[in-house]
Amino acid sequence: MHPPAAPVRRRDRGSLARDLLALQATVVAIVVLVASVVAYARARAAVEEAAEAEAIGIVESLTNSPLVLAAVSGAEPTAVLEPYVERIRADTGTSFITVLAPDRTRYTHPDPAEIGRPFRGTIAPALAGQTFTETYTGTLGPSVRATGPVLDADGDVVALVSAGITVAAIGDDLTEALPGIVLTALATLAVGGLGSWAISRRLRRQTHGLGAAPLARMLEYHDAVLHAVREGLLLVDGGGRVQLANDEARRLLDLPDDPAGRPVTELGLPAELTALLTGQQLTVDAVQVTASRVLVVNQAPATQGGRAAGTVVTLRDHTELQALTGELDSVRAFARSLRAQSHEAANRLHTTVSLVELGRTQEAIDFATAELALAQRLTDEVVAAVEEPVLAALLLGKAAMAHERGVVLVIDPESTVGATGLPGGDLVTIVGNLVDNAVDAALEGPPPHEVHLLLRAAGDTLEIRVEDTGPGLTEEQTHRVFDQGWSTKAAPRGHHDGLGHGLGRGLGLALVAQTVRRHGGRVGVRPGPGAEFTVTVPLRAPAHQS
């Protein structure tokens, strides 16, 4: 046979990380492109504004120059102005500077052939005494120009000055800024691409290479399982905070809302259950008693990537099973007592027959009727005092069991109980555990080993009082006797402690207290030699069948 092949880890081709990387790369590229276009447009606007400011500065400088005013007022303005203006144009890098007469006749121009010809452009605002700017197509092509008036001493316009920079020259200046824009865009694109790749790589590790569809299916299955599973499920992190609790866990723990994110210590759970959950130790089938339920708790460490991430806790409702177990224990005890009585009856029958064969007829009759009267008396006491069938059967079984162990169960003559309306399982839990505990305690005391039981229904309250002849409890012990896990002795191996059914010692009295509180009753214990437990439970009207 060939060894099984190692499982191949399957990756989804359309992984979420890859899809996100493609989406991020597209977004980054679009953002960089838009930013580059905006940067180019702003750079162009800035160059044009700079050109306009430069043209205005040149025009205002020339219009206020005494040399220009004197030249345009003289006989040969061109001869004076042409070299002067051209020198300024060369120094400033301006495309053209033109001085012209109010009738548009040019005095100066970079192209000597254009001198004396009409100026092309708007001059009306300048003739009105204003300096303005415009973009106009003249002899040198489209240009950004500024035009202003030259005023004499009387404020009359005697000439105009126009300076401008061609659009082509502006384009050259913009071209010089373009490499910076391109480099910035490429750097931004590279940084964005690397960041997207790093995020995608981390996301790929966290999602195990799965795509959006598989993740969505996993989430749906996860949600469906949490709602459908009939076990309570808790995820507790390393800090003792609940990270997840399904519907069943909230029901079993009586939590009003979702406890996710809350510390376990703030959930109002019993102290022992809280200590178990915060201890985060491996736990298998630990029985925990809450205010209203008996729970079986399993807890195991959770790991993520080889690191501890808290614990996974499962909860199973054991309440009904505990009640059935108690009833089963009672039936088993009753069956054992019947077998023992059958064995004793056979012995007594053999004894009686032997006495008859020996001719001692009267002694045989006395021996047989005495044993019968003792058994019948106990049965009559129970039946006369207790009308509840389940409770009567329980007491007969417990009496036989106590007799086998050398303890006498004494039913108080004042006992009288009719139909209680309480569930039979709860009666078995309360009375069965109290009697079992009393029998164990009586065996630890000196003879006679006795347990006294009073069952009395007075008005709408059922009173149960169980007293033993054992060593009793101290005042300090009475404060802990109903705590789960507390006991005055170690349970013998294989011993089934009442409804505990071998699941751990110190559970029976905790179940008694839980059951009594669930029915709105009270339970107390008297310290001293011969402990006495008293239970009062409100009665319910029994259901009548139609």
Coordinates of N, CA and C in Angstrom, one line a residue, residues 161-256:
V161 N 2.0 101.5 -24.0 CA 3.1 100.6 -23.9 C 2.5 99.2 -23.7
S162 N 2.9 98.3 -24.6 CA 2.4 96.9 -24.5 C 3.6 95.9 -24.4
A163 N 3.5 95.0 -23.4 CA 4.6 94.0 -23.3 C 3.9 92.6 -23.1
G164 N 4.6 91.6 -23.7 CA 3.9 90.3 -23.7 C 4.9 89.2 -23.8
I165 N 4.4 88.0 -23.5 CA 5.2 86.8 -23.6 C 4.3 85.8 -24.4
T166 N 4.9 85.3 -25.4 CA 4.1 84.4 -26.3 C 3.8 83.1 -25.6
V167 N 2.7 82.5 -26.0 CA 2.2 81.2 -25.4 C 3.3 80.1 -25.6
A168 N 4.0 80.2 -26.7 CA 5.1 79.2 -27.0 C 6.2 79.4 -25.9
A169 N 6.5 80.6 -25.5 CA 7.5 80.8 -24.5 C 7.0 80.3 -23.1
I170 N 5.7 80.5 -22.9 CA 5.1 80.0 -21.7 C 5.2 78.5 -21.6
G171 N 4.9 77.8 -22.8 CA 5.0 76.4 -22.9 C 6.4 75.9 -22.6
D172 N 7.4 76.7 -23.1 CA 8.8 76.3 -22.8 C 9.1 76.3 -21.3
D173 N 8.6 77.3 -20.6 CA 8.7 77.4 -19.2 C 8.0 76.2 -18.5
L174 N 6.8 75.9 -19.0 CA 6.1 74.8 -18.4 C 6.7 73.4 -18.7
T175 N 7.4 73.3 -19.8 CA 8.1 72.1 -20.1 C 9.2 71.9 -19.1
E176 N 9.8 73.0 -18.6 CA 10.9 72.8 -17.6 C 10.4 72.3 -16.3
A177 N 9.1 72.6 -16.0 CA 8.5 72.1 -14.8 C 7.9 70.7 -14.9
L178 N 7.8 70.2 -16.2 CA 7.1 68.9 -16.4 C 7.9 67.7 -15.8
P179 N 9.2 67.7 -15.9 CA 9.9 66.5 -15.3 C 9.7 66.4 -13.8
G180 N 9.6 67.5 -13.1 CA 9.3 67.4 -11.7 C 8.0 66.8 -11.4
I181 N 7.0 67.2 -12.2 CA 5.6 66.6 -12.1 C 5.6 65.1 -12.4
V182 N 6.3 64.7 -13.4 CA 6.4 63.3 -13.8 C 7.1 62.5 -12.8
L183 N 8.2 63.0 -12.3 CA 9.0 62.3 -11.2 C 8.1 62.1 -10.0
T184 N 7.4 63.2 -9.6 CA 6.6 63.1 -8.4 C 5.5 62.1 -8.6
A185 N 4.9 62.1 -9.8 CA 3.8 61.1 -10.1 C 4.4 59.7 -10.0
L186 N 5.6 59.4 -10.6 CA 6.1 58.1 -10.6 C 6.5 57.7 -9.2
A187 N 7.0 58.6 -8.4 CA 7.4 58.3 -7.0 C 6.1 57.9 -6.2
T188 N 5.1 58.7 -6.4 CA 3.8 58.4 -5.7 C 3.2 57.1 -6.2
L189 N 3.3 56.8 -7.5 CA 2.8 55.5 -8.0 C 3.6 54.4 -7.4
A190 N 4.9 54.5 -7.3 CA 5.7 53.5 -6.7 C 5.4 53.2 -5.2
V191 N 5.3 54.3 -4.5 CA 5.0 54.2 -3.0 C 3.6 53.5 -2.8
G192 N 2.7 54.0 -3.6 CA 1.3 53.5 -3.5 C 1.3 52.0 -3.9
G193 N 2.0 51.6 -5.0 CA 2.1 50.2 -5.4 C 2.7 49.4 -4.3
L194 N 3.8 49.8 -3.7 CA 4.5 49.0 -2.7 C 3.6 48.9 -1.5
G195 N 2.9 50.0 -1.1 CA 2.0 49.9 0.0 C 0.8 48.9 -0.2
S196 N 0.3 49.0 -1.5 CA -0.8 48.1 -1.8 C -0.3 46.6 -1.8
W197 N 0.9 46.4 -2.3 CA 1.5 45.0 -2.3 C 1.7 44.5 -0.9
A198 N 2.2 45.4 0.0 CA 2.4 45.0 1.4 C 1.1 44.6 2.1
I199 N 0.0 45.5 1.9 CA -1.3 45.2 2.5 C -1.9 43.9 1.9
S200 N -1.7 43.7 0.6 CA -2.2 42.5 -0.1 C -1.5 41.3 0.5
R201 N -0.2 41.4 0.7 CA 0.5 40.2 1.2 C 0.1 39.9 2.6
R202 N -0.1 40.9 3.5 CA -0.6 40.6 4.8 C -2.0 40.1 4.8
L203 N -2.9 40.6 4.0 CA -4.2 40.1 3.9 C -4.3 38.7 3.4
R204 N -3.4 38.4 2.5 CA -3.3 37.0 1.9 C -3.0 36.0 3.0
R205 N -2.0 36.4 3.9 CA -1.7 35.5 5.0 C -2.9 35.4 6.0
Q206 N -3.6 36.5 6.3 CA -4.7 36.4 7.2 C -5.9 35.7 6.7
T207 N -6.1 35.8 5.4 CA -7.3 35.1 4.8 C -6.9 33.7 4.2
H208 N -5.6 33.3 4.4 CA -5.1 32.0 3.9 C -5.4 31.9 2.3
G209 N -5.3 33.0 1.6 CA -5.4 32.9 0.2 C -6.8 32.7 -0.3
L210 N -7.8 32.8 0.5 CA -9.2 32.6 0.1 C -9.7 33.8 -0.6
G211 N -10.7 33.6 -1.5 CA -11.3 34.7 -2.2 C -12.6 35.2 -1.5
A212 N -13.2 36.2 -2.1 CA -14.4 36.8 -1.4 C -15.5 35.8 -1.3
A213 N -15.8 35.0 -2.4 CA -16.9 34.1 -2.3 C -16.7 33.0 -1.3
P214 N -15.5 32.3 -1.2 CA -15.3 31.3 -0.2 C -15.4 31.9 1.2
L215 N -14.9 33.2 1.4 CA -15.0 33.8 2.7 C -16.5 34.1 3.1
A216 N -17.2 34.5 2.1 CA -18.7 34.7 2.3 C -19.4 33.4 2.7
R217 N -19.0 32.3 2.0 CA -19.6 31.1 2.3 C -19.2 30.6 3.7
M218 N -17.9 30.8 4.1 CA -17.5 30.4 5.4 C -18.3 31.2 6.5
L219 N -18.5 32.5 6.2 CA -19.2 33.3 7.2 C -20.6 32.8 7.3
E220 N -21.3 32.5 6.2 CA -22.6 32.0 6.2 C -22.7 30.7 7.0
Y221 N -21.8 29.8 6.7 CA -21.7 28.5 7.4 C -21.5 28.7 8.9
H222 N -20.5 29.6 9.2 CA -20.2 29.9 10.6 C -21.4 30.4 11.3
D223 N -22.1 31.3 10.7 CA -23.3 31.9 11.4 C -24.4 30.8 11.5
A224 N -24.6 30.0 10.5 CA -25.6 29.0 10.5 C -25.3 27.9 11.6
V225 N -24.0 27.6 11.7 CA -23.6 26.6 12.7 C -23.8 27.1 14.1
L226 N -23.4 28.4 14.3 CA -23.6 29.0 15.7 C -25.0 29.0 16.1
H227 N -25.9 29.3 15.2 CA -27.3 29.4 15.5 C -28.0 28.0 15.6
A228 N -27.5 27.0 14.9 CA -28.1 25.7 14.8 C -27.6 24.7 15.9
V229 N -26.4 24.9 16.3 CA -25.8 23.9 17.1 C -26.5 23.9 18.5
R230 N -26.7 22.7 19.1 CA -27.5 22.6 20.3 C -26.6 22.6 21.5
E231 N -25.3 22.8 21.3 CA -24.4 23.0 22.5 C -24.0 24.5 22.6
G232 N -23.8 24.9 23.8 CA -23.4 26.3 24.0 C -21.9 26.4 23.7
L233 N -21.5 27.4 23.0 CA -20.1 27.6 22.6 C -19.7 29.0 23.0
L234 N -18.5 29.0 23.7 CA -17.9 30.3 24.1 C -16.4 30.3 23.6
L235 N -16.0 31.4 23.1 CA -14.6 31.6 22.8 C -14.1 32.7 23.8
V236 N -13.1 32.3 24.6 CA -12.6 33.3 25.6 C -11.1 33.5 25.2
D237 N -10.7 34.8 25.1 CA -9.3 35.1 24.7 C -8.4 35.0 26.0
G238 N -7.1 35.2 25.7 CA -6.1 35.0 26.8 C -6.3 36.0 27.9
G239 N -7.0 37.1 27.7 CA -7.3 38.1 28.7 C -8.5 37.9 29.5
G240 N -9.2 36.7 29.2 CA -10.4 36.4 30.0 C -11.7 37.1 29.5
R241 N -11.6 37.6 28.2 CA -12.8 38.3 27.6 C -13.5 37.4 26.6
V242 N -14.8 37.4 26.7 CA -15.6 36.6 25.7 C -15.5 37.2 24.3
Q243 N -15.1 36.4 23.4 CA -15.0 36.9 22.0 C -16.2 36.4 21.2
L244 N -16.8 35.3 21.6 CA -18.0 34.8 20.9 C -18.8 34.0 21.8
A245 N -20.1 34.1 21.7 CA -21.1 33.3 22.4 C -22.3 33.0 21.6
N246 N -22.6 31.8 21.3 CA -23.7 31.5 20.4 C -25.0 31.6 21.2
D247 N -26.1 31.4 20.5 CA -27.5 31.5 21.1 C -27.6 30.6 22.3
E248 N -27.2 29.3 22.1 CA -27.4 28.3 23.2 C -26.6 28.7 24.4
A249 N -25.3 29.2 24.2 CA -24.5 29.6 25.4 C -25.2 30.7 26.2
R250 N -25.8 31.7 25.5 CA -26.5 32.8 26.2 C -27.7 32.2 26.9
R251 N -28.4 31.2 26.3 CA -29.5 30.7 27.0 C -29.1 29.9 28.2
L252 N -28.1 29.0 28.1 CA -27.7 28.2 29.2 C -27.1 29.0 30.4
L253 N -26.5 30.1 30.1 CA -25.9 31.0 31.1 C -26.8 32.1 31.5
D254 N -28.0 32.2 30.9 CA -29.0 33.2 31.3 C -28.4 34.6 31.1
L255 N -27.7 34.8 29.9 CA -27.2 36.1 29.6 C -28.2 36.9 28.8
P256 N -28.5 38.1 29.2 CA -29.5 38.9 28.5 C -29.2 39.4 27.1

